[in-house]
Each structure stands twice: as structure tokens, then as C-alpha cells.
Amino acid sequence: MKPEILEQLKQLIGKEHVQSSSASRLVYSYDATPGYQSMPDAIAVPGSTEEVAAIVKMCNENRVPIIPRGSGTNLCGGTCPTSGGLVLLFTRMKSILEIDEENLTATVQPGVITKSLIDAVEERGLFYPPDPSSMKISTIGGNINENSGGLRGLKYGVTKDYVLGLEVVLPNGSIIKTGGKLAKDVAGYDLTKLMVGSEGTLGIVTEATLKLIPIPESKQTMLAVFDSMERAAEAVSSIIAHHIIPATLEFMDKPTIKAVENFAKVGLPLNAEAVLLIEQDGEEAAVSKDMKKMQVICQERGAISVEAAKTPLQAENLRTARRTALSALARLKPTTILEDATVPRSKVAEMVHAINETALRFNLTICTFGHAGDGNLHPTCLTDARDKEEMERVELAFEAIFEKAVSLGGTITGEHGVGEMKAPYLEWKVGSAGIEIMRAVKQTFDSNNIMNPNKIFGKDTRKRLVVKS
Amino acid sequence: MKPEILEQLKQLIGKEHVQSSSASRLVYSYDATPGYQSMPDAIAVPGSTEEVAAIVKMCNENRVPIIPRGSGTNLCGGTCPTSGGLVLLFTRMKSILEIDEENLTATVQPGVITKSLIDAVEERGLFYPPDPSSMKISTIGGNINENSGGLRGLKYGVTKDYVLGLEVVLPNGSIIKTGGKLAKDVAGYDLTKLMVGSEGTLGIVTEATLKLIPIPESKQTMLAVFDSMERAAEAVSSIIAHHIIPATLEFMDKPTIKAVENFAKVGLPLNAEAVLLIEQDGEEAAVSKDMKKMQVICQERGAISVEAAKTPLQAENLRTARRTALSALARLKPTTILEDATVPRSKVAEMVHAINETALRFNLTICTFGHAGDGNLHPTCLTDARDKEEMERVELAFEAIFEKAVSLGGTITGEHGVGEMKAPYLEWKVGSAGIEIMRAVKQTFDSNNIMNPNKIFGKDTRKRLVVKS
């Protein structure tokens, strides 16, 4: 970055809000994804939409890449500055601007921590369902860019389902407002939904209006233990086939159970091949009825035990245990590569089976957990990025996993995003005509390719897991 | 249309599937919107995605406009061939291809009648919630192009919320597949949601995978009668503020009640200033609890009476009565202009008040009904298109209504689409930068502007209601 650009940046937003020391640049050179570390040229912390617009305009004129970043918890290399440039932080734009109880909306800045918003609305008897596992540190802006899911996705949907309106700075520096506090709006193309999940490649979200719903009056939690993954998957299918949509329907396989139990100590059964964490919420009598039915279904499908959480604390412990799966697994080996191949829910058993076979074939440790109810699996490879030979096998194994997912009518990513990591595989899902029109959309918004370059659209030949030297 | 193009068309899909007689052209020269009648050059009825692709390619090469059309029930001039060209019908592509009970999806061709799909899935204990008033004749393809809403939108959302995947023929003739039988998919830009509501301006939907949900086990219906519109609106706000989201929360004003009762004879109270049609569905006990609470709320807000439907037939009659509002009003005057200005739900009373004032000011008859729960109002002007002087006033009145809606944080269209009718007002909602980027998206998909031209993007000077001579 030319010194005069850095100087201009300081003039635009104040020199105390621009960082360019080696230490700062190092801090923002990586995210939660292994293998994509790369130094940015500088970091800017704007305080307002107008400052964001001024920065974007200046960067566009000077062809400086911009990488908008929440807390960097993404798992697709989505915020690694692999072309250098300017990392944009939102730590000065982190206000909950309004919780509108009449219209059931919250208006927030992008830097708000997901959990803070959830807590703030729950205090008023309202509910913001999207709950990515990283919600204690992730930001709403990051969630919007990645269209984050979570444990409550099966019943309540994902981030996109709760974004009603956005303020966005386009790459040319102009500011648009989409949607509003509106349950219905069909005035022109749906730029709101197009922006959600666009991974920072089309513009910068500077404000969001989110939909809230009334908080369910009660919730119950139970754990079903199985001695085979197939039986657990059959129970999942049977629950849905009985027309029950539980609030949560999560599973963990044996190695994940073991790692989580060692880490979280909540009393998970170490001899189980699979557990299902099942929750239902809603009106109390209806919840009890559903839980009873699901208990019977699990038992019919051969569950070893089905036990309800007896206290809210015990329920919270089970949820927390599931949420810590990645952290727990990450302690076991130097490098953890977590994917989110997703299939139609009827194909979960087949996909888990294929993942296990693939791990055997390539002699790798792959643990699997995830959102069984919506077919969103997290095969997680425990490996070591320094072992080049093993990393080649990891690469091949995930290729096989993605190929299988797509062949089952699934997708290469259910909730993590494409980022840089899965860019080489996008075409398998969307086809060459799909890639072509997506590239054209990108070009339309961002003709100079300054917005989070290298993400979504890959160079054909680049292998995702080959670690930079 | 040059004779050789017509000839080519006949060769592509068979001459029995191409119409160009004056009679045929007249049939497809208009839709449910007054004032936009215009003759197409021909009508084509393709039988497969491949035939659609071949037609599109040929039209693109020859710069022939294509107007995809379901049943033409839209209210925004969305399917009037105002630049001539080829009307595309889907009466040969009207199969429900699959109802997948394991994955809770339906895969359909665009020509399927909405009500047929609803009935087919309900037979299996499943539920497809989007229920536009025209559902007995509207098609799923039309619903997708317009992102249709309906009476169940408040609780269940609109068409977009149920489209999981699409097959689309792009204007260059290539075929893309988006999404799938997937609860979660973030592989690239969300072209599914971009296509839904794009009014046939970006491509032709040739197949759709729709989300189904379990059908609620019970439903209750009641009618609350008010002697002032304000009180009815307050009851609506109070219901939501009590964190109840009913399945239906519809209102009709006095003149609408009168017209509907004369037409449908279901026993609506002719002396009422406003009625609310309220429904809740779900688990039986929970439904009863909600209905009881809503009854009390309505009484507290001054309802003259609140009466539950005693039989399913009575409930169905009330729903049908509400659905016939447009038809009932349309009998009263030669021309009916129905709009769908939409506001945040907290502004419903203020907006209804403004509509009534506007009608008075311009000396017009405007009846209002609509989806009170989601702020989606249908001010309906009873007029006569042959009366030029009155039509000028109608034009001015709707301008005032749109302006007011936008000033209240609302939108110019909640569920009907922009089409040609509201194109001149789109900028009020989305701003000049918004229009600019939307136009650029259109240009990206459809560089020759063959896909339903004149829709969404208006010529600045054209007044919407000036009837063609």
C-alpha cells in the first residue's frame, strides 16, 4: 500500500483508527481456517456508514482490496487477506440501534456480537433464532456475510430468514437501503437476500434490520444414545416422517462424543456410537407431546437410552457440549479442518457412511457431528498442516466427500460459505453456467474486483488445502 | 414478428403449439390489471425445459421480447406484452413431478395451479402455506415470478420462503439449477431468491423445488367486528405486542364488507366500520389458548362482537368471503384499481387513515382491505377508465398513497410486484443508487432486454394509470 493511501486513510477516519504495524497486520492475517494466512497492508476501523463509504470510494479509485471482517470465526478462509489490502473492522460500529417491540424488529450495526443481540431481545420476551456455534464471539455483520446457520436452523431457518433490510455501501461508494421493517416487500430485485451470504464480495453491510419472533414459552431437551450411526440417522428420518420438526436435532459420532466429554465433562456416554441432541420448544403441552413422540420413535429405532434433561442447567450443558465440538476436537491435533458438506436429510445416513469409508480409505481421522435434522454435516479432519504428505490425502478425502455430497443432491457448503477454501469446488454444485452468471453479478457490483478478492470464485488449479509456505 | 421467426418457432416446438391468430393474440393481450392491454405477436406453448431454452435462444438472437405468463392474475401489469413479442405459456408444463415426504419437498413444473399443489400436499398431511387470493387459478410459476403472498403470510411467510431450488433458462439460453432439496445451502450467490420476485425479467423458471411443512393439526377462525378502523388497527397492534402471531389477521373496511356481503352472502355485519378475520393453527390446546387471548384483546380494544366460526364450513365461508374481496368490489364499477402499499405493522392505522383522507381529497371511492398483520394493505379504487378526468385524480391519489407509505418506512408494493404499473414509483422506495444497481443486474442477465421488457424499470415520464388509447 502506497504511503499516500495510508495517509489519506488516516485523514478520512482519524489516524487512531488506522493500524499498519507488523503486530496489527499479523493479528488480522488469519481467521479460523487453517492454511490461508496472508498479511494485509493495513487495518481500518471506521465509525460510521459515511466513513465506510469514503474508505470504499478511495480504495476503489486506488484498486486497494477491502476485506470486511467480523470476528474472523468463519471456516472457509473467508476473511484472509490473500491479496493484501485493507482489513475493515466494525468494533466502532457495534450498537444495537433499536429493538422495536411493535414491529418485532431489531436494527443493529454490523459489529454487534450475535450473543449480545440474542440476550438483549430475550430480555424483552423476543427471539432471534440464528445461533451459530461461534455466537459468543461472532458478529451479526459476519453472520450476514456468511449467512450463518446454527443449531436452531431446522425449525427456525438461518440468518437470511431474519434479515428484513440492509444498509449497504456498494463498491463504488454509493449507499443503498434495501427492504425495511416490512413483512412483505417486492419493490424490485431482492438485493437484501442477494447480499446475505455474498461473503463481502458485493458490498459492505453497515446496518441491518432483523426480524424477531415471540420467544417460545417453554423448551425441553433430551439426549438419545445409539449403538450405531445408521440407527441414529433412521431415528432422524422417522421423526421428520412423523411430521415433527424439532427445534434442534443434532448428532455427534463416537470420536466427537469422546473429545467433547473430555473437554466439557457433561456426562456423555463414552461407549455410544452416536448421540442425538433433541430439543423442542413452544407451548408447554405441545412440547411435551412432541418430546414423548420423539422418545418413542428413538426407542423404536433402537436407542440404547433416551434421557430428558432434568434441569435447565443440564439442558444448557448438553447444548454447550455440542457447541464446543469444534474446540474440543481442535485440542487433539495441531490442525483441524472442519467442513460442512450438506445433503437432503433423507441422505444423512448414506453420507455419514461415505465419510467414514473415505476416512478409512485415505487413512485419516475424520470425526463427524452436525445438524442431522437439516442434513448439514460437519466432517472434521484432525491433522497436521506441517505433514505435507498427509495434507495431500486430506485434500483428496475432502474432494471425495464433496463429490459424494453433490452426487446425493447436496451441496459443498451448507452454512460456512465458499470463501477461498471451497472455491475450487463451487462449479461441482452450480455448474459452469451457474459460475458464469455469478461471476457476471460480481463484475456488475465490483468491476475493479476490490471487494474481498479471491473469495467464492477460485483459480481453477488451486488446491484448497495446500498450505502456503 | 417476421414470418421466418414464426416459422422457426413452429419448427422448434411443433406448429400446434404456436398461436398467432388475432383471436389468440387478443386473449393474451391483457392481464388482471387495467390499462396495459397490448397485442403480442405470437403465443408459444413449450413442452419441456429444452424447448424453452431453444425458444429463448432463438428470441435472444432475433431480439424478440418474451413474456412468460401463468394465469395472468397479477395486478401490476406484469404480463402485458407492451413491447409485443412472444407470450410463453406453461399449460403443457403443469406436472407435480414429486412430493418427497422424507425431505418435505415438492418438485413442480411452473404451470401447476397453486390450489392443486396445496390440495395434493394436504392429502399427505403436508402444508404449502403461500395462498394468494387468486390461488384457484394462479400458477406456481406466476407465484414465483411475483413472489406472491397471501392470507397466511403473517405467520408462514411468502412464496420466496418456500422456494428451495429452481431450474432456470437464462436469457442466453443456458440452463442453470439453483439450490436443491436442502435446508441449507450457501454455495455462491443466492440466485434462487434473486429469481423469485424478479417478474420474468431475468430468466424463465422451468422447474421448482418447494419446501413443505407438516400441516397444523387444528385451526380455529373468528370474526371481530369494530365500529372504528382505528380500534381494529389497535387490536392488531395489541395482538402482536402480546407476542401472538396468528396464522391469519385480515381486515376489511365498511365499503368492502358491504360489497363482499352482497356478493358472497356469508352474514357479515353491514353496520360495522371494520372487521378482522382472525385465525390460528397448530396444536389444539395452544390454538384455543391463543384464540381466547385474542378474543379478550379485541374486546378490550372495543370490538362490538367477537364470534368464533362454529363449523369448518362457516370458517371456510369467512375465508372465501375475504378472498373474494377484489371480485366483489370489481362488480361495482367498470374499472377496479387495486394497490398494495405496505407499511410496518405499527403504522397500519395511520396508513388507513391517510388512504381515507386521500380518497376524500380527490373525491374518489377507495375501499381498503388486506393483511393487517403484516401491514400489507389493499386500497382499491372503484372507477371508470373511460373517465379521463377521474383517472387523472386516481393517478394523483395513488401517488399520494405511495408517498405516504414510503414516508412511513413502507414500500410501494408488498406482494403484487412492480410490473409496469408501479415502475415510475420504484425509485421512491429504493433510491437512485438502488435503481442503478438493479438496472445493472438486469443488464447482466439480459443484455438484449428481451425478458419481459418495460417491467420493473419505468420510463421516467410515463404515468401509470393513463390508459392507452
PDB file of C-alpha atoms in Angstrom, chain B residues 16-188:
ATOM      1  CA  GLU B  16     -49.793 -26.998 -32.954  1.00  0.00           C
ATOM      2  CA  HIS B  17     -48.089 -25.268 -30.019  1.00  0.00           C
ATOM      3  CA  VAL B  18     -47.717 -21.878 -31.642  1.00  0.00           C
ATOM      4  CA  GLN B  19     -50.614 -19.456 -31.936  1.00  0.00           C
ATOM      5  CA  SER B  20     -50.709 -16.243 -33.920  1.00  0.00           C
ATOM      6  CA  SER B  21     -54.344 -15.651 -34.850  1.00  0.00           C
ATOM      7  CA  SER B  22     -55.893 -12.319 -33.903  1.00  0.00           C
ATOM      8  CA  ALA B  23     -58.208 -14.118 -31.500  1.00  0.00           C
ATOM      9  CA  SER B  24     -55.342 -15.800 -29.653  1.00  0.00           C
ATOM     10  CA  ARG B  25     -53.305 -12.660 -29.565  1.00  0.00           C
ATOM     11  CA  LEU B  26     -56.261 -10.766 -28.135  1.00  0.00           C
ATOM     12  CA  VAL B  27     -56.676 -13.334 -25.353  1.00  0.00           C
ATOM     13  CA  TYR B  28     -53.110 -12.770 -24.171  1.00  0.00           C
ATOM     14  CA  SER B  29     -53.060  -9.017 -24.712  1.00  0.00           C
ATOM     15  CA  TYR B  30     -54.098  -8.228 -21.144  1.00  0.00           C
ATOM     16  CA  ASP B  31     -53.920  -9.463 -17.585  1.00  0.00           C
ATOM     17  CA  ALA B  32     -55.842  -8.612 -14.394  1.00  0.00           C
ATOM     18  CA  THR B  33     -54.504  -5.047 -14.448  1.00  0.00           C
ATOM     19  CA  PRO B  34     -56.497  -2.325 -16.180  1.00  0.00           C
ATOM     20  CA  GLY B  35     -54.799  -0.033 -18.633  1.00  0.00           C
ATOM     21  CA  TYR B  36     -51.952  -2.021 -20.158  1.00  0.00           C
ATOM     22  CA  GLN B  37     -53.584  -4.000 -22.907  1.00  0.00           C
ATOM     23  CA  SER B  38     -51.246  -4.573 -25.831  1.00  0.00           C
ATOM     24  CA  MET B  39     -51.100  -7.241 -28.526  1.00  0.00           C
ATOM     25  CA  PRO B  40     -48.354  -9.869 -28.571  1.00  0.00           C
ATOM     26  CA  ASP B  41     -47.038 -11.109 -31.906  1.00  0.00           C
ATOM     27  CA  ALA B  42     -47.498 -14.759 -31.060  1.00  0.00           C
ATOM     28  CA  ILE B  43     -48.021 -17.277 -28.293  1.00  0.00           C
ATOM     29  CA  ALA B  44     -45.825 -20.326 -27.714  1.00  0.00           C
ATOM     30  CA  VAL B  45     -46.580 -23.303 -25.504  1.00  0.00           C
ATOM     31  CA  PRO B  46     -43.338 -25.226 -24.920  1.00  0.00           C
ATOM     32  CA  GLY B  47     -43.456 -28.744 -23.547  1.00  0.00           C
ATOM     33  CA  SER B  48     -40.071 -29.056 -21.897  1.00  0.00           C
ATOM     34  CA  THR B  49     -37.145 -27.137 -20.455  1.00  0.00           C
ATOM     35  CA  GLU B  50     -35.184 -27.882 -23.609  1.00  0.00           C
ATOM     36  CA  GLU B  51     -37.922 -26.373 -25.752  1.00  0.00           C
ATOM     37  CA  VAL B  52     -37.979 -23.284 -23.530  1.00  0.00           C
ATOM     38  CA  ALA B  53     -34.211 -22.987 -23.900  1.00  0.00           C
ATOM     39  CA  ALA B  54     -34.421 -23.304 -27.668  1.00  0.00           C
ATOM     40  CA  ILE B  55     -37.124 -20.628 -27.854  1.00  0.00           C
ATOM     41  CA  VAL B  56     -35.216 -18.254 -25.595  1.00  0.00           C
ATOM     42  CA  LYS B  57     -32.029 -18.678 -27.588  1.00  0.00           C
ATOM     43  CA  MET B  58     -33.823 -18.007 -30.832  1.00  0.00           C
ATOM     44  CA  CYS B  59     -35.619 -14.969 -29.404  1.00  0.00           C
ATOM     45  CA  ASN B  60     -32.382 -13.629 -27.962  1.00  0.00           C
ATOM     46  CA  GLU B  61     -30.644 -13.902 -31.307  1.00  0.00           C
ATOM     47  CA  ASN B  62     -33.537 -12.149 -33.009  1.00  0.00           C
ATOM     48  CA  ARG B  63     -34.264  -9.622 -30.238  1.00  0.00           C
ATOM     49  CA  VAL B  64     -37.837 -10.832 -29.794  1.00  0.00           C
ATOM     50  CA  PRO B  65     -39.342  -9.919 -26.398  1.00  0.00           C
ATOM     51  CA  ILE B  66     -40.531 -12.871 -24.297  1.00  0.00           C
ATOM     52  CA  ILE B  67     -43.348 -12.525 -21.767  1.00  0.00           C
ATOM     53  CA  PRO B  68     -43.649 -15.588 -19.519  1.00  0.00           C
ATOM     54  CA  ARG B  69     -47.213 -15.915 -18.293  1.00  0.00           C
ATOM     55  CA  GLY B  70     -49.018 -18.095 -15.771  1.00  0.00           C
ATOM     56  CA  SER B  71     -52.719 -17.311 -15.490  1.00  0.00           C
ATOM     57  CA  GLY B  72     -52.306 -13.548 -15.810  1.00  0.00           C
ATOM     58  CA  THR B  73     -53.841 -12.819 -12.404  1.00  0.00           C
ATOM     59  CA  ASN B  74     -51.172 -10.315 -11.454  1.00  0.00           C
ATOM     60  CA  LEU B  75     -52.222  -6.778 -10.567  1.00  0.00           C
ATOM     61  CA  CYS B  76     -49.191  -4.794 -11.709  1.00  0.00           C
ATOM     62  CA  GLY B  77     -49.354  -5.078 -15.488  1.00  0.00           C
ATOM     63  CA  GLY B  78     -46.674  -7.738 -15.129  1.00  0.00           C
ATOM     64  CA  THR B  79     -47.688  -9.894 -18.080  1.00  0.00           C
ATOM     65  CA  CYS B  80     -48.969  -7.362 -20.592  1.00  0.00           C
ATOM     66  CA  PRO B  81     -46.894  -7.586 -23.791  1.00  0.00           C
ATOM     67  CA  THR B  82     -46.412  -3.832 -24.077  1.00  0.00           C
ATOM     68  CA  SER B  83     -43.490  -4.239 -26.472  1.00  0.00           C
ATOM     69  CA  GLY B  84     -45.155  -7.007 -28.423  1.00  0.00           C
ATOM     70  CA  GLY B  85     -43.184 -10.218 -28.772  1.00  0.00           C
ATOM     71  CA  LEU B  86     -43.854 -13.745 -27.721  1.00  0.00           C
ATOM     72  CA  VAL B  87     -46.084 -14.782 -24.825  1.00  0.00           C
ATOM     73  CA  LEU B  88     -44.858 -18.034 -23.268  1.00  0.00           C
ATOM     74  CA  LEU B  89     -47.480 -20.285 -21.676  1.00  0.00           C
ATOM     75  CA  PHE B  90     -46.849 -23.256 -19.400  1.00  0.00           C
ATOM     76  CA  THR B  91     -50.041 -25.196 -19.889  1.00  0.00           C
ATOM     77  CA  ARG B  92     -48.016 -28.157 -21.173  1.00  0.00           C
ATOM     78  CA  MET B  93     -45.617 -27.952 -18.214  1.00  0.00           C
ATOM     79  CA  LYS B  94     -48.013 -28.370 -15.323  1.00  0.00           C
ATOM     80  CA  SER B  95     -46.985 -31.561 -13.574  1.00  0.00           C
ATOM     81  CA  ILE B  96     -46.332 -32.067  -9.902  1.00  0.00           C
ATOM     82  CA  LEU B  97     -43.187 -34.088 -10.538  1.00  0.00           C
ATOM     83  CA  GLU B  98     -42.688 -35.338  -6.988  1.00  0.00           C
ATOM     84  CA  ILE B  99     -43.851 -34.955  -3.434  1.00  0.00           C
ATOM     85  CA  ASP B 100     -40.933 -36.136  -1.309  1.00  0.00           C
ATOM     86  CA  GLU B 101     -42.271 -36.992   2.126  1.00  0.00           C
ATOM     87  CA  GLU B 102     -38.843 -37.777   3.568  1.00  0.00           C
ATOM     88  CA  ASN B 103     -37.366 -34.428   2.673  1.00  0.00           C
ATOM     89  CA  LEU B 104     -40.626 -32.489   2.871  1.00  0.00           C
ATOM     90  CA  THR B 105     -40.318 -31.057  -0.616  1.00  0.00           C
ATOM     91  CA  ALA B 106     -42.421 -30.849  -3.747  1.00  0.00           C
ATOM     92  CA  THR B 107     -40.886 -30.564  -7.184  1.00  0.00           C
ATOM     93  CA  VAL B 108     -43.165 -28.972  -9.730  1.00  0.00           C
ATOM     94  CA  GLN B 109     -43.325 -27.514 -13.205  1.00  0.00           C
ATOM     95  CA  PRO B 110     -44.245 -23.830 -13.466  1.00  0.00           C
ATOM     96  CA  GLY B 111     -47.738 -24.397 -14.880  1.00  0.00           C
ATOM     97  CA  VAL B 112     -49.099 -26.176 -11.790  1.00  0.00           C
ATOM     98  CA  ILE B 113     -52.142 -24.400 -10.356  1.00  0.00           C
ATOM     99  CA  THR B 114     -51.376 -23.210  -6.809  1.00  0.00           C
ATOM    100  CA  LYS B 115     -54.520 -24.726  -5.316  1.00  0.00           C
ATOM    101  CA  SER B 116     -53.817 -28.101  -6.964  1.00  0.00           C
ATOM    102  CA  LEU B 117     -50.448 -28.232  -5.273  1.00  0.00           C
ATOM    103  CA  ILE B 118     -51.918 -27.185  -1.926  1.00  0.00           C
ATOM    104  CA  ASP B 119     -54.575 -29.901  -2.193  1.00  0.00           C
ATOM    105  CA  ALA B 120     -52.112 -32.568  -3.301  1.00  0.00           C
ATOM    106  CA  VAL B 121     -49.754 -31.986  -0.377  1.00  0.00           C
ATOM    107  CA  GLU B 122     -52.559 -31.654   2.161  1.00  0.00           C
ATOM    108  CA  GLU B 123     -53.759 -35.108   1.175  1.00  0.00           C
ATOM    109  CA  ARG B 124     -50.467 -36.343   2.587  1.00  0.00           C
ATOM    110  CA  GLY B 125     -50.673 -34.342   5.774  1.00  0.00           C
ATOM    111  CA  LEU B 126     -48.277 -31.697   4.468  1.00  0.00           C
ATOM    112  CA  PHE B 127     -48.682 -27.985   4.030  1.00  0.00           C
ATOM    113  CA  TYR B 128     -47.686 -25.443   1.373  1.00  0.00           C
ATOM    114  CA  PRO B 129     -48.617 -22.138   3.038  1.00  0.00           C
ATOM    115  CA  PRO B 130     -48.452 -19.439   0.298  1.00  0.00           C
ATOM    116  CA  ASP B 131     -52.090 -18.779  -0.589  1.00  0.00           C
ATOM    117  CA  PRO B 132     -52.624 -15.769  -2.836  1.00  0.00           C
ATOM    118  CA  SER B 133     -56.289 -14.874  -3.204  1.00  0.00           C
ATOM    119  CA  SER B 134     -56.074 -15.993  -6.821  1.00  0.00           C
ATOM    120  CA  MET B 135     -54.796 -19.447  -5.850  1.00  0.00           C
ATOM    121  CA  LYS B 136     -57.623 -21.290  -7.543  1.00  0.00           C
ATOM    122  CA  ILE B 137     -56.319 -20.156 -10.933  1.00  0.00           C
ATOM    123  CA  SER B 138     -52.833 -18.749 -10.351  1.00  0.00           C
ATOM    124  CA  THR B 139     -49.808 -20.905 -11.209  1.00  0.00           C
ATOM    125  CA  ILE B 140     -46.754 -21.680  -9.121  1.00  0.00           C
ATOM    126  CA  GLY B 141     -44.581 -20.209 -11.877  1.00  0.00           C
ATOM    127  CA  GLY B 142     -46.526 -16.964 -11.684  1.00  0.00           C
ATOM    128  CA  ASN B 143     -46.345 -17.015  -7.877  1.00  0.00           C
ATOM    129  CA  ILE B 144     -42.566 -17.435  -8.089  1.00  0.00           C
ATOM    130  CA  ASN B 145     -42.134 -14.645 -10.597  1.00  0.00           C
ATOM    131  CA  GLU B 146     -44.202 -12.283  -8.459  1.00  0.00           C
ATOM    132  CA  ASN B 147     -43.187 -13.674  -5.038  1.00  0.00           C
ATOM    133  CA  SER B 148     -46.862 -13.941  -4.155  1.00  0.00           C
ATOM    134  CA  GLY B 149     -48.078 -13.541  -0.608  1.00  0.00           C
ATOM    135  CA  GLY B 150     -51.455 -14.423   0.773  1.00  0.00           C
ATOM    136  CA  LEU B 151     -53.586 -14.653   3.864  1.00  0.00           C
ATOM    137  CA  ARG B 152     -51.201 -16.925   5.743  1.00  0.00           C
ATOM    138  CA  GLY B 153     -48.174 -14.696   5.169  1.00  0.00           C
ATOM    139  CA  LEU B 154     -48.037 -13.187   8.640  1.00  0.00           C
ATOM    140  CA  LYS B 155     -47.184 -16.467  10.324  1.00  0.00           C
ATOM    141  CA  TYR B 156     -45.828 -18.501   7.427  1.00  0.00           C
ATOM    142  CA  GLY B 157     -44.147 -16.062   5.077  1.00  0.00           C
ATOM    143  CA  VAL B 158     -44.495 -15.720   1.311  1.00  0.00           C
ATOM    144  CA  THR B 159     -43.621 -17.748  -1.782  1.00  0.00           C
ATOM    145  CA  LYS B 160     -39.912 -16.906  -1.507  1.00  0.00           C
ATOM    146  CA  ASP B 161     -39.741 -18.579   1.881  1.00  0.00           C
ATOM    147  CA  TYR B 162     -40.785 -21.870   0.277  1.00  0.00           C
ATOM    148  CA  VAL B 163     -38.615 -21.964  -2.835  1.00  0.00           C
ATOM    149  CA  LEU B 164     -35.578 -24.145  -2.160  1.00  0.00           C
ATOM    150  CA  GLY B 165     -34.320 -24.608  -5.669  1.00  0.00           C
ATOM    151  CA  LEU B 166     -35.026 -23.676  -9.264  1.00  0.00           C
ATOM    152  CA  GLU B 167     -34.269 -24.693 -12.774  1.00  0.00           C
ATOM    153  CA  VAL B 168     -33.991 -21.536 -14.839  1.00  0.00           C
ATOM    154  CA  VAL B 169     -33.413 -20.842 -18.501  1.00  0.00           C
ATOM    155  CA  LEU B 170     -31.263 -17.720 -18.686  1.00  0.00           C
ATOM    156  CA  PRO B 171     -31.780 -15.191 -21.483  1.00  0.00           C
ATOM    157  CA  ASN B 172     -28.759 -16.568 -23.334  1.00  0.00           C
ATOM    158  CA  GLY B 173     -30.455 -19.965 -23.461  1.00  0.00           C
ATOM    159  CA  SER B 174     -28.274 -21.696 -20.894  1.00  0.00           C
ATOM    160  CA  ILE B 175     -29.955 -23.742 -18.165  1.00  0.00           C
ATOM    161  CA  ILE B 176     -28.949 -23.373 -14.526  1.00  0.00           C
ATOM    162  CA  LYS B 177     -30.025 -25.261 -11.439  1.00  0.00           C
ATOM    163  CA  THR B 178     -30.024 -23.441  -8.132  1.00  0.00           C
ATOM    164  CA  GLY B 179     -30.353 -24.765  -4.575  1.00  0.00           C
ATOM    165  CA  GLY B 180     -31.938 -28.173  -4.102  1.00  0.00           C
ATOM    166  CA  LYS B 181     -33.735 -30.303  -1.534  1.00  0.00           C
ATOM    167  CA  LEU B 182     -31.614 -28.570   1.024  1.00  0.00           C
ATOM    168  CA  ALA B 183     -32.487 -26.756   4.214  1.00  0.00           C
ATOM    169  CA  LYS B 184     -29.133 -25.030   4.000  1.00  0.00           C
ATOM    170  CA  ASP B 185     -27.019 -24.096   1.000  1.00  0.00           C
ATOM    171  CA  VAL B 186     -24.540 -21.247   0.762  1.00  0.00           C
ATOM    172  CA  ALA B 187     -22.670 -22.305  -2.360  1.00  0.00           C
ATOM    173  CA  GLY B 188     -22.257 -18.962  -4.107  1.00  0.00           C
TER     174      GLY B 188
END
